[in-house]
Tab-separated table of C-alpha atoms in Angstrom:
chain	number	residue	atom	x	y	z
P	266	UNK	CA	46.841	125.733	83.192
P	267	UNK	CA	44.465	127.398	80.773
P	268	UNK	CA	46.930	127.885	77.948
P	269	UNK	CA	47.773	131.105	76.143
P	270	UNK	CA	44.738	133.346	75.879
P	271	UNK	CA	44.272	136.109	73.307
P	272	UNK	CA	41.589	138.748	73.068
P	273	UNK	CA	39.760	139.593	70.890
P	274	UNK	CA	39.574	136.612	68.525
P	275	UNK	CA	38.531	138.825	65.650
P	276	UNK	CA	38.841	142.540	65.012
P	277	UNK	CA	37.495	144.478	62.057
P	278	UNK	CA	38.566	148.082	61.814
P	279	UNK	CA	38.710	150.904	59.337
P	280	UNK	CA	41.985	152.115	57.919
P	281	UNK	CA	43.520	154.782	60.116
P	282	UNK	CA	42.031	153.521	63.375
P	283	UNK	CA	44.088	152.251	66.304
P	284	UNK	CA	43.676	148.723	67.627
P	285	UNK	CA	44.985	146.954	70.714
P	286	UNK	CA	45.269	143.230	71.319
P	287	UNK	CA	45.834	141.454	74.599
P	288	UNK	CA	47.708	138.257	75.387
P	289	UNK	CA	47.699	136.328	78.651
P	290	UNK	CA	50.528	133.778	78.608
P	291	UNK	CA	50.655	130.529	80.502
P	292	UNK	CA	51.288	131.467	84.111
P	293	UNK	CA	54.928	131.458	85.157
P	294	UNK	CA	56.149	131.499	81.565
P	295	UNK	CA	58.737	134.247	81.484
P	296	UNK	CA	59.149	134.451	77.716
P	297	UNK	CA	56.444	135.971	75.564
P	298	UNK	CA	56.491	136.355	71.782
P	299	UNK	CA	54.315	138.084	69.236
P	300	UNK	CA	54.134	136.679	65.725
P	301	UNK	CA	52.188	137.702	62.640
P	302	UNK	CA	50.818	135.259	60.120
P	303	UNK	CA	49.326	135.905	56.705
P	304	UNK	CA	47.404	133.391	54.627
P	305	UNK	CA	49.548	130.567	53.341
P	306	UNK	CA	52.634	131.585	55.311
P	307	UNK	CA	54.285	130.495	58.506
P	308	UNK	CA	54.300	132.789	61.539
P	309	UNK	CA	56.771	135.689	61.333
P	310	UNK	CA	58.521	136.951	64.446
P	311	UNK	CA	57.551	140.442	65.614
P	312	UNK	CA	58.891	140.915	69.128
P	313	UNK	CA	60.025	139.106	72.261
P	314	UNK	CA	59.816	139.754	76.014
P	315	UNK	CA	61.829	138.191	78.785
P	316	UNK	CA	59.669	138.983	81.802
P	317	UNK	CA	58.838	142.701	81.414
P	318	UNK	CA	61.828	143.549	79.225
P	319	UNK	CA	61.313	143.802	75.485
P	320	UNK	CA	64.573	142.357	74.221
P	321	UNK	CA	64.112	142.377	70.493
P	322	UNK	CA	61.882	143.785	67.785
P	323	UNK	CA	61.742	142.656	64.198
P	324	UNK	CA	62.239	145.051	61.312
P	325	UNK	CA	58.654	144.096	60.448
P	326	UNK	CA	57.556	146.083	63.486
P	327	UNK	CA	57.200	149.624	62.178
P	328	UNK	CA	56.883	152.691	64.400
P	329	UNK	CA	53.115	152.255	64.286
P	330	UNK	CA	53.439	149.065	66.322
P	331	UNK	CA	54.123	149.018	70.038
P	332	UNK	CA	54.102	146.163	72.508
P	333	UNK	CA	54.230	146.171	76.266
P	334	UNK	CA	54.397	143.680	79.075
P	335	UNK	CA	54.295	145.984	82.077
P	336	UNK	CA	54.329	143.507	84.931
P	337	UNK	CA	55.883	140.567	83.193
P	338	UNK	CA	52.533	138.834	82.886
P	339	UNK	CA	50.024	139.842	80.188
P	340	UNK	CA	51.099	141.740	77.102
P	341	UNK	CA	49.434	144.180	74.726
P	342	UNK	CA	50.170	144.866	71.078
P	343	UNK	CA	48.929	148.183	69.711
P	344	UNK	CA	48.805	149.169	66.065
P	345	UNK	CA	48.283	152.855	65.364
P	346	UNK	CA	46.882	154.263	62.133
P	347	UNK	CA	46.129	150.824	60.753
P	348	UNK	CA	46.710	150.100	57.083
P	349	UNK	CA	45.195	147.409	54.900
P	350	UNK	CA	48.558	145.655	54.838
P	351	UNK	CA	48.254	145.114	58.591
P	352	UNK	CA	45.465	142.594	57.994
P	353	UNK	CA	46.749	139.295	59.366
P	354	UNK	CA	46.496	136.854	62.236
P	355	UNK	CA	48.433	138.128	65.265
P	356	UNK	CA	49.682	135.266	67.380
P	357	UNK	CA	51.015	135.349	70.898
P	358	UNK	CA	53.161	132.566	72.302
P	359	UNK	CA	54.831	131.874	75.618
P	360	UNK	CA	57.617	129.662	76.837
P	361	UNK	CA	58.980	128.713	80.275
P	362	UNK	CA	62.343	129.899	79.031
P	363	UNK	CA	64.464	127.487	81.021
P	364	UNK	CA	67.454	125.700	79.560
P	365	UNK	CA	65.649	122.383	79.906
P	366	UNK	CA	62.250	123.541	78.678
P	367	UNK	CA	61.905	125.889	75.754
P	368	UNK	CA	58.607	124.593	74.439
P	369	UNK	CA	56.679	127.382	72.743
P	370	UNK	CA	52.900	127.391	73.096
P	371	UNK	CA	50.613	129.559	71.002
P	372	UNK	CA	47.279	131.188	71.621
P	373	UNK	CA	44.439	131.041	69.129
P	374	UNK	CA	45.368	134.387	67.665
P	375	UNK	CA	43.604	137.646	66.866
P	376	UNK	CA	42.454	137.911	63.266
P	377	UNK	CA	42.681	141.544	62.172
P	378	UNK	CA	40.868	142.812	59.113
P	379	UNK	CA	41.525	146.402	58.060
P	380	UNK	CA	38.926	147.748	55.649
G	120	UNK	CA	59.164	122.092	47.241
G	121	UNK	CA	58.881	125.668	48.442
G	122	UNK	CA	55.629	127.465	48.809
G	123	UNK	CA	55.022	130.781	47.133
G	124	UNK	CA	52.240	132.946	48.461
G	125	UNK	CA	49.080	130.879	48.836
G	126	UNK	CA	50.463	127.784	47.141
G	127	UNK	CA	51.348	125.555	50.075
G	128	UNK	CA	52.869	122.197	49.266
G	129	UNK	CA	50.126	119.633	49.752
G	130	UNK	CA	50.387	116.015	50.767
G	131	UNK	CA	47.321	113.868	50.134
G	132	UNK	CA	47.104	110.504	51.863
G	133	UNK	CA	44.480	107.852	52.364
G	134	UNK	CA	43.086	107.370	55.850
G	135	UNK	CA	45.057	104.685	57.632
G	136	UNK	CA	48.243	105.232	55.624
G	137	UNK	CA	51.404	106.672	57.111
G	138	UNK	CA	52.323	110.286	56.310
G	139	UNK	CA	55.767	111.819	56.038
G	140	UNK	CA	56.113	115.588	56.054
G	141	UNK	CA	59.507	117.068	55.312
G	142	UNK	CA	61.167	120.312	56.297
G	143	UNK	CA	64.509	121.858	55.419
G	144	UNK	CA	65.788	124.270	58.049
G	145	UNK	CA	68.113	127.147	57.473
G	146	UNK	CA	70.514	127.640	60.363
G	147	UNK	CA	73.180	125.068	61.167
G	148	UNK	CA	73.464	126.583	64.664
G	149	UNK	CA	69.817	125.827	65.509
G	150	UNK	CA	69.702	123.357	68.348
G	151	UNK	CA	66.025	122.839	69.062
G	152	UNK	CA	63.111	122.109	66.761
G	153	UNK	CA	59.350	121.863	67.095
G	154	UNK	CA	56.630	120.537	64.815
G	155	UNK	CA	53.302	122.332	64.915
G	156	UNK	CA	49.860	121.483	63.562
G	157	UNK	CA	47.605	124.350	62.550
G	158	UNK	CA	43.934	123.992	61.723
G	159	UNK	CA	42.079	126.699	59.872
G	160	UNK	CA	41.427	129.761	62.018
G	161	UNK	CA	43.388	128.436	64.987
G	162	UNK	CA	46.832	129.002	66.428
G	163	UNK	CA	49.654	126.488	65.904
G	164	UNK	CA	49.383	123.473	68.194
G	165	UNK	CA	52.543	121.869	69.623
G	166	UNK	CA	53.012	118.283	68.408
G	167	UNK	CA	56.544	117.143	69.199
G	168	UNK	CA	59.997	118.585	69.716
G	169	UNK	CA	63.578	117.401	69.334
G	170	UNK	CA	66.981	118.685	70.378
G	171	UNK	CA	69.971	118.614	68.093
G	172	UNK	CA	71.736	115.994	70.219
G	173	UNK	CA	69.090	113.488	69.117
G	174	UNK	CA	68.243	112.137	65.693
G	175	UNK	CA	64.896	110.577	66.474
G	176	UNK	CA	62.087	111.102	68.925
G	177	UNK	CA	58.767	109.322	69.161
G	178	UNK	CA	55.422	110.424	70.481
G	179	UNK	CA	51.951	109.052	70.198
G	180	UNK	CA	51.537	108.134	66.505
G	181	UNK	CA	54.208	110.686	65.582
G	182	UNK	CA	57.951	110.418	65.065
G	183	UNK	CA	60.372	113.232	64.316
G	184	UNK	CA	63.656	112.531	62.547
G	185	UNK	CA	66.515	115.022	62.462
G	186	UNK	CA	69.391	114.919	59.986
G	187	UNK	CA	71.795	117.689	60.942
G	188	UNK	CA	74.185	116.884	58.100
G	189	UNK	CA	71.688	118.041	55.498
G	190	UNK	CA	69.623	120.271	57.818
G	191	UNK	CA	66.473	118.234	57.371
G	192	UNK	CA	63.568	117.367	59.641
G	193	UNK	CA	60.731	115.002	59.006
G	194	UNK	CA	57.487	114.280	60.782
G	195	UNK	CA	56.018	110.829	60.416
G	196	UNK	CA	52.389	110.278	61.324
G	197	UNK	CA	51.298	106.669	61.679
G	198	UNK	CA	47.811	105.514	60.679
G	199	UNK	CA	46.771	108.962	59.507
G	200	UNK	CA	43.246	109.997	60.465
G	201	UNK	CA	40.890	112.621	59.005
G	202	UNK	CA	41.492	114.709	62.129
G	203	UNK	CA	45.136	114.992	61.127
G	204	UNK	CA	44.171	117.173	58.159
G	205	UNK	CA	45.828	120.537	58.782
G	206	UNK	CA	48.872	122.599	57.880
G	207	UNK	CA	52.086	121.410	59.511
G	208	UNK	CA	55.010	123.728	60.280
G	209	UNK	CA	58.476	123.001	61.497
G	210	UNK	CA	60.121	125.642	63.655
G	211	UNK	CA	63.811	126.006	64.473
G	212	UNK	CA	65.145	127.793	67.540
G	213	UNK	CA	67.891	130.185	66.556
G	214	UNK	CA	69.574	129.950	69.925
G	215	UNK	CA	70.488	132.162	72.835
G	216	UNK	CA	72.324	134.787	70.757
G	217	UNK	CA	69.189	135.256	68.670
G	218	UNK	CA	66.958	135.625	71.721
G	219	UNK	CA	65.719	132.102	71.285
G	220	UNK	CA	63.529	133.162	68.382
G	221	UNK	CA	61.718	130.458	66.525
G	222	UNK	CA	61.839	130.655	62.749
G	223	UNK	CA	59.033	128.951	60.881
G	224	UNK	CA	58.986	127.355	57.481
G	225	UNK	CA	56.087	127.984	55.129
G	226	UNK	CA	54.260	124.771	55.980
G	227	UNK	CA	52.821	121.693	54.324
G	228	UNK	CA	49.131	121.042	53.997
G	229	UNK	CA	48.116	117.486	54.855
G	230	UNK	CA	44.897	116.307	53.248
G	231	UNK	CA	43.577	112.987	54.557
G	232	UNK	CA	41.088	111.268	52.292
G	233	UNK	CA	38.522	109.039	54.019
């Protein structure tokens, strides 16, 4: 068990560029979450997958954001036409999703800076 | 108190003392709670969890207390060490009808003085 892995750890981009982040959850965890965190705040929910199905998206997730989990394993989060307000830490988390075990484990995050 | 922007509530304790970090949660239907520790530049690290059918749970040097009547959680850290310095978040699970989303408070910064 290597934990939740996120790549890259840091991303610096210019406004208007597209960026894509990857998350590899703990193996056999069927729930995967994306959160966003800005300085001094707790993580804010963005979206949630149960296996390959994206079951909910937050209102925070504008049309420029898209997330996929094509085979129910790793997930990608893409931001198109980045804006300075997108600068934040993007956190991925996974959970076994059983009734007896809902523990949520986070990766180390991708720190995005939009210049 | 509540945090606004960058102004996290801060708890300063002396090394070796016990720490108590408090959290008020928002949803009376939440039935599962987790405390996380977050160090600068890292993702939140799972510390301890508790279900709503319990009012106390103990781990190694940590204890979580749950008071459902007033929707309050606390995290007690015994014999606080410099390595405990971090921001601590409580998270509540909003349940099956909310896709088991976890909602996070704004956090408390723990500063351990050697």
